Amino acid sequence: MVKKLRGLIRSEGIIVSNQILKVDSFLNHQIDPLLMYEIGEAFAAIYKKEGITKILTIESSGIAPAIMTGLILKVPVVFARKQAPSTLSTDFYQCEIFSYTKKKTVPLIVASSFLRSDDKVLIVDDFLANGEAARGMVDLIRQAGAKLTGIGIVIEKSFQSGGKTLRARGIRVDSLIRIDSLSDGVVQFADDE
Ligand code: 5GP
């Protein structure tokens, strides 16, 4: 799966800038369900002995890999919303993050009924850049009094600060793909893969 994902990133990924990789053909717009299933299997294999009770992600691009992980671990998947729908219950956890793609501060909201103090939570997301999305989700888990077990990331851009900051806080981060650089129009993968 990691090999397949690397191949797809090389053949179909579009390097928008030194900082941003577009993978719209299989992850962020069109979705490759089999690949998502294999990603789910990979995260499930890493965390199968951890007694995970819930997967937490953010709408919208995290949902596909998260739901496959939840399918295999047989646990519910909850996605943090970036805006409060009128149907949301009045009881919720909320924080603010700086959205990497929207370039502005957005709220992160989860109804309190879906994150409980006895939950053991695995966060799953598509990309890790500066770690704002993950920081927000960690904060929501803290507000709920739940236990964070780890963070599963499909593509970590290790030249940005998120992974380092989270690991320095003692948080377990497992990334399937790590990219060291997008400079000069070339995707350079971390060589330990
Ligand atoms: P962070 O919060 O770690 O700075 O950024 C992570 C979030 O921004 C992810 O949830 C992802 O949706 C988006 N993101 C960050 N970098 C990229 C990128 O290079 N490509 C794409 N498609 N999304 C990104």
Coordinates of N, CA and C and ligand atoms in Angstrom, one line a residue:
M1 N 0.8 -1.2 0.0 CA 0.0 0.0 0.0 C 0.9 1.3 0.0
V2 N 1.9 1.3 0.9 CA 2.8 2.5 0.9 C 3.4 2.7 -0.5
K3 N 3.8 1.6 -1.1 CA 4.5 1.6 -2.4 C 3.5 2.2 -3.5
K4 N 2.2 1.7 -3.4 CA 1.2 2.1 -4.3 C 0.9 3.6 -4.1
L5 N 0.8 4.0 -2.8 CA 0.6 5.4 -2.5 C 1.7 6.3 -3.0
R6 N 2.9 5.9 -2.8 CA 4.0 6.7 -3.3 C 4.0 6.8 -4.8
G7 N 3.7 5.7 -5.5 CA 3.6 5.7 -6.9 C 2.5 6.7 -7.4
L8 N 1.4 6.7 -6.7 CA 0.3 7.6 -7.1 C 0.7 9.0 -6.9
I9 N 1.4 9.3 -5.8 CA 1.8 10.6 -5.5 C 2.7 11.1 -6.6
R10 N 3.6 10.2 -7.0 CA 4.6 10.6 -8.1 C 3.9 10.8 -9.4
S11 N 2.9 9.9 -9.7 CA 2.3 10.0 -11.1 C 1.2 11.0 -11.2
E12 N 0.4 11.1 -10.1 CA -0.8 11.9 -10.2 C -0.8 13.2 -9.3
G13 N 0.2 13.2 -8.3 CA 0.3 14.4 -7.5 C 0.7 15.6 -8.2
I14 N 0.1 16.8 -7.9 CA 0.5 18.0 -8.5 C 1.2 18.9 -7.4
I15 N 2.4 19.3 -7.7 CA 3.1 20.1 -6.7 C 2.7 21.6 -7.0
V16 N 1.9 22.1 -6.1 CA 1.3 23.4 -6.3 C 2.4 24.5 -6.0
S17 N 3.2 24.2 -5.0 CA 4.2 25.1 -4.6 C 5.2 24.3 -3.8
N18 N 6.3 24.9 -3.2 CA 7.2 24.1 -2.4 C 6.6 23.6 -1.1
Q19 N 5.4 24.1 -0.9 CA 4.7 23.7 0.4 C 3.5 22.8 0.2
I20 N 2.9 22.9 -1.0 CA 1.6 22.2 -1.1 C 1.5 21.2 -2.2
L21 N 1.0 20.0 -1.9 CA 0.9 18.9 -2.8 C -0.6 18.7 -3.0
K22 N -1.0 18.6 -4.3 CA -2.4 18.4 -4.6 C -2.6 16.9 -5.0
V23 N -3.5 16.2 -4.3 CA -3.7 14.8 -4.7 C -5.2 14.6 -4.9
D24 N -5.8 15.4 -5.7 CA -7.2 15.4 -5.9 C -7.7 14.2 -6.6
S25 N -6.9 13.4 -7.3 CA -7.4 12.3 -8.1 C -7.7 11.1 -7.3
F26 N -7.1 11.0 -6.1 CA -7.4 9.8 -5.3 C -7.7 10.1 -3.8
L27 N -7.5 11.3 -3.3 CA -7.7 11.5 -1.9 C -8.6 12.7 -1.6
N28 N -8.3 13.8 -2.3 CA -9.0 15.1 -1.8 C -10.2 15.6 -2.6
H29 N -10.5 14.9 -3.7 CA -11.6 15.3 -4.5 C -12.3 14.0 -5.0
Q30 N -11.7 13.4 -6.0 CA -12.1 12.0 -6.4 C -11.4 11.1 -5.3
I31 N -12.1 10.1 -4.9 CA -11.6 9.2 -3.9 C -11.4 7.8 -4.4
D32 N -10.3 7.2 -4.2 CA -10.0 5.8 -4.6 C -10.4 4.9 -3.4
P33 N -11.6 4.2 -3.4 CA -12.1 3.5 -2.2 C -11.2 2.4 -1.8
L34 N -10.6 1.6 -2.8 CA -9.7 0.5 -2.5 C -8.5 1.0 -1.8
L35 N -7.9 2.1 -2.3 CA -6.7 2.7 -1.6 C -7.1 3.1 -0.2
M36 N -8.3 3.7 -0.1 CA -8.7 4.2 1.3 C -8.9 3.0 2.2
Y37 N -9.4 1.9 1.6 CA -9.5 0.7 2.5 C -8.2 0.1 2.9
E38 N -7.2 0.2 2.0 CA -5.9 -0.3 2.4 C -5.2 0.6 3.4
I39 N -5.5 1.9 3.3 CA -5.0 2.9 4.3 C -5.6 2.5 5.6
G40 N -6.9 2.3 5.6 CA -7.6 1.9 6.8 C -7.0 0.6 7.5
E41 N -6.7 -0.3 6.6 CA -6.1 -1.6 7.1 C -4.7 -1.3 7.8
A42 N -4.0 -0.3 7.2 CA -2.6 0.0 7.7 C -2.8 0.6 9.1
F43 N -3.7 1.6 9.2 CA -3.9 2.2 10.5 C -4.4 1.2 11.5
A44 N -5.4 0.4 11.1 CA -6.0 -0.6 12.0 C -4.9 -1.6 12.5
A45 N -4.0 -2.0 11.6 CA -2.9 -2.9 12.0 C -2.0 -2.3 13.1
I46 N -1.7 -1.0 12.9 CA -0.9 -0.3 13.9 C -1.6 -0.2 15.3
Y47 N -2.9 0.1 15.2 CA -3.6 0.4 16.5 C -4.5 -0.7 17.0
K48 N -4.4 -1.9 16.4 CA -5.4 -2.9 16.7 C -5.4 -3.4 18.2
K49 N -4.2 -3.3 18.8 CA -4.1 -3.8 20.2 C -4.4 -2.7 21.2
E50 N -4.7 -1.5 20.8 CA -4.8 -0.3 21.7 C -6.2 -0.1 22.3
G51 N -7.1 -0.9 21.9 CA -8.5 -0.8 22.5 C -9.1 0.5 22.1
I52 N -8.9 1.0 20.9 CA -9.5 2.2 20.4 C -11.0 2.1 20.4
T53 N -11.7 3.1 20.9 CA -13.2 3.1 20.9 C -13.8 4.1 19.9
K54 N -12.9 5.0 19.4 CA -13.5 6.0 18.5 C -12.4 6.6 17.6
I55 N -12.8 6.9 16.3 CA -11.8 7.6 15.4 C -12.3 9.0 15.3
L56 N -11.4 10.0 15.4 CA -11.7 11.4 15.2 C -11.0 12.0 14.0
T57 N -11.7 12.7 13.2 CA -11.1 13.3 12.0 C -11.8 14.7 11.8
I58 N -11.4 15.4 10.7 CA -12.0 16.7 10.4 C -12.6 16.6 9.0
E59 N -13.8 17.2 8.9 CA -14.4 17.3 7.5 C -13.4 18.1 6.6
S60 N -13.4 17.9 5.3 CA -14.0 16.7 4.7 C -12.9 15.7 4.3
S61 N -11.7 16.1 4.0 CA -10.8 15.1 3.4 C -10.3 14.0 4.4
G62 N -10.5 14.2 5.7 CA -10.0 13.1 6.6 C -11.1 12.0 6.7
I63 N -12.3 12.3 6.2 CA -13.4 11.3 6.5 C -13.1 10.0 5.8
A64 N -12.6 10.0 4.5 CA -12.5 8.8 3.8 C -11.5 7.8 4.5
P65 N -10.2 8.2 4.7 CA -9.4 7.3 5.4 C -9.8 7.0 6.8
A66 N -10.5 7.9 7.5 CA -11.0 7.7 8.9 C -12.1 6.6 8.9
I67 N -13.0 6.7 7.9 CA -14.1 5.8 8.0 C -13.7 4.3 7.7
M68 N -12.7 4.2 6.8 CA -12.2 2.9 6.5 C -11.4 2.3 7.7
T69 N -10.8 3.1 8.5 CA -10.1 2.7 9.7 C -11.1 2.2 10.7
G70 N -12.2 3.0 10.8 CA -13.3 2.7 11.7 C -14.0 1.4 11.3
L71 N -14.1 1.2 10.0 CA -14.8 0.0 9.5 C -14.0 -1.2 9.9
I72 N -12.7 -1.2 9.8 CA -11.9 -2.3 10.1 C -11.7 -2.5 11.6
L73 N -11.6 -1.4 12.4 CA -11.5 -1.6 13.8 C -12.9 -1.7 14.5
K74 N -13.9 -1.6 13.7 CA -15.3 -1.7 14.1 C -15.7 -0.7 15.3
V75 N -15.3 0.5 15.0 CA -15.6 1.6 16.0 C -16.2 2.8 15.2
P76 N -17.0 3.6 15.9 CA -17.5 4.8 15.2 C -16.5 5.8 14.8
V77 N -16.8 6.6 13.8 CA -16.0 7.6 13.3 C -16.7 9.0 13.5
V78 N -16.1 9.9 14.2 CA -16.7 11.2 14.3 C -15.9 12.3 13.6
F79 N -16.5 13.1 12.9 CA -15.7 14.2 12.2 C -16.0 15.5 12.8
A80 N -14.9 16.3 13.2 CA -15.1 17.6 13.7 C -15.6 18.5 12.6
R81 N -16.6 19.3 12.8 CA -17.1 20.2 11.8 C -16.4 21.6 11.9
K82 N -16.3 22.2 10.7 CA -15.6 23.5 10.7 C -16.6 24.7 10.8
Q83 N -17.9 24.3 10.8 CA -18.9 25.3 11.1 C -20.1 24.6 11.8
A84 N -20.8 25.3 12.7 CA -21.9 24.7 13.4 C -23.1 24.6 12.5
P85 N -23.6 23.4 12.2 CA -24.9 23.3 11.5 C -26.0 23.7 12.5
S86 N -27.1 24.1 11.9 CA -28.3 24.5 12.8 C -28.8 23.3 13.6
T87 N -28.5 22.1 13.1 CA -29.0 20.9 13.7 C -28.2 20.5 14.9
L88 N -27.0 21.1 15.0 CA -26.1 20.6 16.1 C -26.7 20.8 17.5
S89 N -26.5 19.9 18.3 CA -27.0 20.0 19.7 C -26.3 21.2 20.3
T90 N -26.9 21.7 21.4 CA -26.3 22.9 22.0 C -25.1 22.6 22.9
D91 N -24.9 21.3 23.1 CA -23.8 20.9 24.0 C -22.7 20.3 23.1
F92 N -21.6 21.2 23.0 CA -20.5 20.7 22.1 C -19.2 21.2 22.6
Y93 N -18.1 20.6 22.2 CA -16.8 21.1 22.4 C -16.3 21.9 21.2
Q94 N -15.6 22.9 21.5 CA -15.2 23.8 20.4 C -13.8 24.4 20.6
C95 N -13.1 24.6 19.6 CA -11.8 25.3 19.7 C -11.6 26.0 18.3
E96 N -10.5 26.7 18.2 CA -10.2 27.4 16.9 C -8.9 26.9 16.4
I97 N -8.8 26.8 15.1 CA -7.5 26.4 14.5 C -7.3 27.4 13.3
F98 N -6.0 27.5 12.9 CA -5.8 28.2 11.7 C -5.7 27.2 10.5
S99 N -6.7 27.3 9.6 CA -6.8 26.4 8.5 C -5.8 26.6 7.5
Y100 N -5.0 25.5 7.2 CA -3.9 25.5 6.3 C -4.4 25.9 4.9
T101 N -5.5 25.3 4.5 CA -6.0 25.4 3.1 C -6.8 26.7 3.0
K102 N -7.6 27.1 4.0 CA -8.4 28.3 3.9 C -7.7 29.6 4.3
K103 N -6.5 29.4 4.9 CA -5.7 30.5 5.4 C -6.4 31.5 6.3
K104 N -7.3 30.9 7.1 CA -7.9 31.8 8.1 C -8.3 30.9 9.3
T105 N -8.7 31.6 10.4 CA -9.0 30.8 11.6 C -10.5 30.3 11.5
V106 N -10.6 29.0 11.8 CA -11.9 28.4 11.7 C -12.2 27.7 13.0
P107 N -13.5 27.5 13.3 CA -13.8 26.8 14.5 C -13.7 25.3 14.3
L108 N -13.5 24.5 15.3 CA -13.7 23.0 15.2 C -14.7 22.6 16.3
I109 N -15.7 21.9 15.8 CA -16.8 21.6 16.7 C -17.1 20.1 16.7
V110 N -17.3 19.6 17.9 CA -17.8 18.2 18.0 C -18.9 18.2 19.1
A111 N -20.0 17.6 18.8 CA -21.1 17.4 19.8 C -20.6 16.6 21.0
S112 N -20.8 17.0 22.2 CA -20.2 16.4 23.4 C -20.7 14.9 23.5
S113 N -21.9 14.6 22.9 CA -22.4 13.2 23.1 C -21.5 12.2 22.3
F114 N -20.7 12.7 21.3 CA -19.9 11.8 20.5 C -18.5 11.7 21.0
L115 N -18.1 12.4 22.0 CA -16.7 12.2 22.6 C -16.9 12.1 24.1
R116 N -16.6 10.9 24.6 CA -16.9 10.7 26.0 C -15.6 10.5 26.8
S117 N -15.7 10.7 28.1 CA -14.5 10.6 28.9 C -13.9 9.2 28.9
D118 N -14.7 8.2 28.6 CA -14.2 6.8 28.6 C -13.7 6.4 27.2
D119 N -13.7 7.3 26.2 CA -13.2 7.0 24.9 C -11.7 6.9 24.8
K120 N -11.2 6.0 24.0 CA -9.8 5.9 23.6 C -9.7 6.3 22.2
V121 N -9.2 7.4 21.9 CA -9.4 8.0 20.5 C -8.1 7.9 19.7
L122 N -8.4 7.5 18.4 CA -7.4 7.6 17.4 C -7.8 8.7 16.4
I123 N -6.9 9.7 16.2 CA -7.1 10.7 15.3 C -6.6 10.2 13.9
V124 N -7.3 10.5 12.8 CA -6.9 10.2 11.5 C -7.1 11.4 10.6
D125 N -6.0 11.7 9.8 CA -6.2 12.8 8.9 C -5.4 12.6 7.6
D126 N -5.8 13.3 6.6 CA -5.1 13.1 5.3 C -3.7 13.7 5.3
F127 N -3.5 14.9 5.7 CA -2.2 15.6 5.6 C -1.8 16.1 7.0
L128 N -0.5 16.1 7.3 CA 0.0 16.9 8.4 C 1.0 17.9 7.9
A129 N 0.7 19.2 8.2 CA 1.6 20.2 7.8 C 2.1 20.9 9.0
N130 N 1.5 22.0 9.5 CA 2.0 22.7 10.7 C 1.3 22.2 12.0
G131 N 0.4 21.2 11.8 CA -0.2 20.6 12.9 C -1.4 21.3 13.6
E132 N -1.9 22.3 13.0 CA -3.0 23.0 13.6 C -4.3 22.2 13.7
A133 N -4.6 21.4 12.6 CA -5.8 20.6 12.6 C -5.6 19.5 13.8
A134 N -4.5 18.9 13.9 CA -4.2 17.9 14.9 C -4.3 18.6 16.3
R135 N -3.7 19.7 16.4 CA -3.7 20.4 17.7 C -5.1 20.7 18.2
G136 N -6.0 21.1 17.2 CA -7.4 21.3 17.5 C -8.1 20.1 18.0
M137 N -7.9 19.0 17.3 CA -8.5 17.7 17.6 C -8.0 17.2 19.0
V138 N -6.7 17.4 19.3 CA -6.2 17.0 20.6 C -6.9 17.8 21.6
D139 N -7.1 19.1 21.4 CA -7.8 20.0 22.3 C -9.2 19.5 22.6
L140 N -9.9 19.1 21.5 CA -11.3 18.6 21.7 C -11.4 17.4 22.6
I141 N -10.4 16.5 22.3 CA -10.3 15.2 23.1 C -10.0 15.6 24.6
R142 N -9.1 16.6 24.8 CA -8.8 17.0 26.2 C -10.1 17.6 26.9
Q143 N -10.8 18.4 26.1 CA -12.1 19.0 26.7 C -13.1 17.9 27.1
A144 N -13.1 16.8 26.3 CA -14.0 15.7 26.6 C -13.5 14.8 27.7
G145 N -12.3 15.0 28.1 CA -11.7 14.2 29.2 C -11.4 12.8 28.6
A146 N -11.3 12.6 27.3 CA -11.1 11.3 26.7 C -9.6 11.1 26.6
K147 N -9.2 9.8 26.2 CA -7.8 9.5 26.1 C -7.4 9.5 24.6
L148 N -6.3 10.3 24.3 CA -5.8 10.3 23.0 C -4.7 9.1 22.9
T149 N -5.0 8.2 22.0 CA -4.0 7.1 21.8 C -2.9 7.4 20.8
G150 N -3.3 8.0 19.7 CA -2.3 8.4 18.7 C -3.0 9.1 17.5
I151 N -2.1 9.4 16.6 CA -2.5 10.1 15.4 C -2.0 9.4 14.2
G152 N -2.9 9.0 13.3 CA -2.6 8.4 12.0 C -2.7 9.4 10.9
I153 N -1.6 9.6 10.2 CA -1.6 10.6 9.1 C -1.3 9.8 7.8
V154 N -2.0 10.2 6.7 CA -1.7 9.5 5.4 C -0.4 10.1 4.9
I155 N -0.4 11.5 4.8 CA 0.8 12.1 4.2 C 1.3 13.2 5.2
E156 N 2.5 13.0 5.7 CA 3.1 14.0 6.6 C 4.2 14.7 5.8
K157 N 4.1 16.0 5.8 CA 5.1 16.8 5.1 C 6.1 17.1 6.3
S158 N 7.2 16.3 6.3 CA 8.1 16.4 7.5 C 8.9 17.7 7.5
F159 N 8.9 18.4 6.4 CA 9.7 19.7 6.4 C 8.9 20.8 7.0
Q160 N 7.6 20.5 7.4 CA 6.8 21.5 8.1 C 6.8 21.1 9.6
S161 N 6.3 22.0 10.5 CA 6.6 21.8 11.9 C 5.7 20.8 12.7
G162 N 4.5 20.5 12.1 CA 3.5 19.7 12.8 C 4.0 18.5 13.5
G163 N 4.6 17.6 12.8 CA 5.0 16.3 13.3 C 6.0 16.5 14.5
K164 N 6.9 17.4 14.3 CA 7.9 17.7 15.4 C 7.3 18.2 16.7
T165 N 6.4 19.2 16.5 CA 5.7 19.8 17.6 C 4.8 18.7 18.4
L166 N 4.1 17.9 17.6 CA 3.2 16.9 18.3 C 4.1 15.9 19.0
R167 N 5.1 15.4 18.4 CA 6.0 14.4 19.0 C 6.7 14.9 20.2
A168 N 7.1 16.2 20.1 CA 7.7 16.9 21.3 C 6.8 16.9 22.5
R169 N 5.5 16.9 22.2 CA 4.5 16.9 23.3 C 4.2 15.5 23.8
G170 N 5.0 14.5 23.3 CA 4.8 13.1 23.7 C 3.6 12.4 23.0
I171 N 3.1 13.0 21.9 CA 2.0 12.4 21.2 C 2.5 11.5 20.2
R172 N 1.9 10.3 20.1 CA 2.3 9.3 19.1 C 1.7 9.7 17.7
V173 N 2.6 9.8 16.7 CA 2.2 10.2 15.4 C 2.7 9.1 14.4
D174 N 1.8 8.4 13.7 CA 2.2 7.4 12.7 C 1.8 7.9 11.3
S175 N 2.8 8.2 10.5 CA 2.5 8.6 9.2 C 2.8 7.5 8.2
L176 N 1.9 7.3 7.2 CA 2.2 6.2 6.2 C 3.2 6.7 5.2
I177 N 3.1 8.0 4.9 CA 4.1 8.6 3.9 C 4.7 9.8 4.5
R178 N 6.0 10.0 4.4 CA 6.6 11.2 4.9 C 7.3 11.8 3.7
I179 N 7.0 13.1 3.5 CA 7.7 13.8 2.4 C 8.7 14.8 3.0
D180 N 9.9 14.7 2.6 CA 11.0 15.6 3.1 C 11.0 16.9 2.4
S181 N 10.6 16.9 1.1 CA 10.7 18.2 0.3 C 9.8 18.1 -0.9
L182 N 9.3 19.3 -1.3 CA 8.6 19.4 -2.5 C 9.3 20.5 -3.4
S183 N 10.5 20.8 -3.1 CA 11.3 21.8 -3.8 C 11.6 21.3 -5.2
D184 N 11.8 22.3 -6.1 CA 12.2 22.1 -7.5 C 11.2 21.2 -8.2
G185 N 10.0 21.2 -7.8 CA 9.0 20.4 -8.5 C 9.1 18.9 -8.4
V186 N 9.9 18.5 -7.3 CA 10.1 17.0 -7.1 C 9.6 16.6 -5.7
V187 N 8.9 15.5 -5.7 CA 8.5 14.9 -4.4 C 9.7 14.1 -3.9
Q188 N 10.2 14.5 -2.7 CA 11.3 13.7 -2.1 C 10.7 13.0 -0.9
F189 N 10.7 11.7 -0.9 CA 10.1 11.0 0.2 C 11.2 10.8 1.3
A190 N 10.8 10.7 2.5 CA 11.8 10.4 3.6 C 12.4 9.0 3.3
D191 N 13.7 8.9 3.5 CA 14.4 7.7 3.0 C 14.2 6.4 3.9
D192 N 13.6 6.6 5.0 CA 13.4 5.4 5.8 C 12.1 4.7 5.5
E193 N 11.6 4.9 4.3 CA 10.4 4.2 3.9 C 10.7 3.0 2.9
Ligands
5GP1 P1 -2.1 21.5 9.4 O1 -3.2 21.9 10.2 O2 -1.3 20.4 9.9 O3 -1.2 22.7 9.1 O4 -2.6 21.2 7.9 C1 -3.3 20.0 7.8 C2 -4.6 20.2 7.1 O5 -4.4 21.0 6.0 C3 -5.0 18.8 6.5 O6 -6.2 18.5 7.2 C4 -5.2 19.0 5.1 O7 -6.6 19.0 4.8 C5 -4.7 20.4 4.7 N1 -3.3 20.3 4.1 C6 -2.2 20.7 4.6 N2 -1.2 20.6 3.7 C7 -1.8 20.1 2.5 C8 -1.2 19.8 1.2 O8 0.0 19.9 0.9 N3 -2.1 19.3 0.3 C9 -3.5 19.1 0.6 N4 -4.3 18.6 -0.3 N5 -4.0 19.5 1.9 C10 -3.1 19.9 2.8

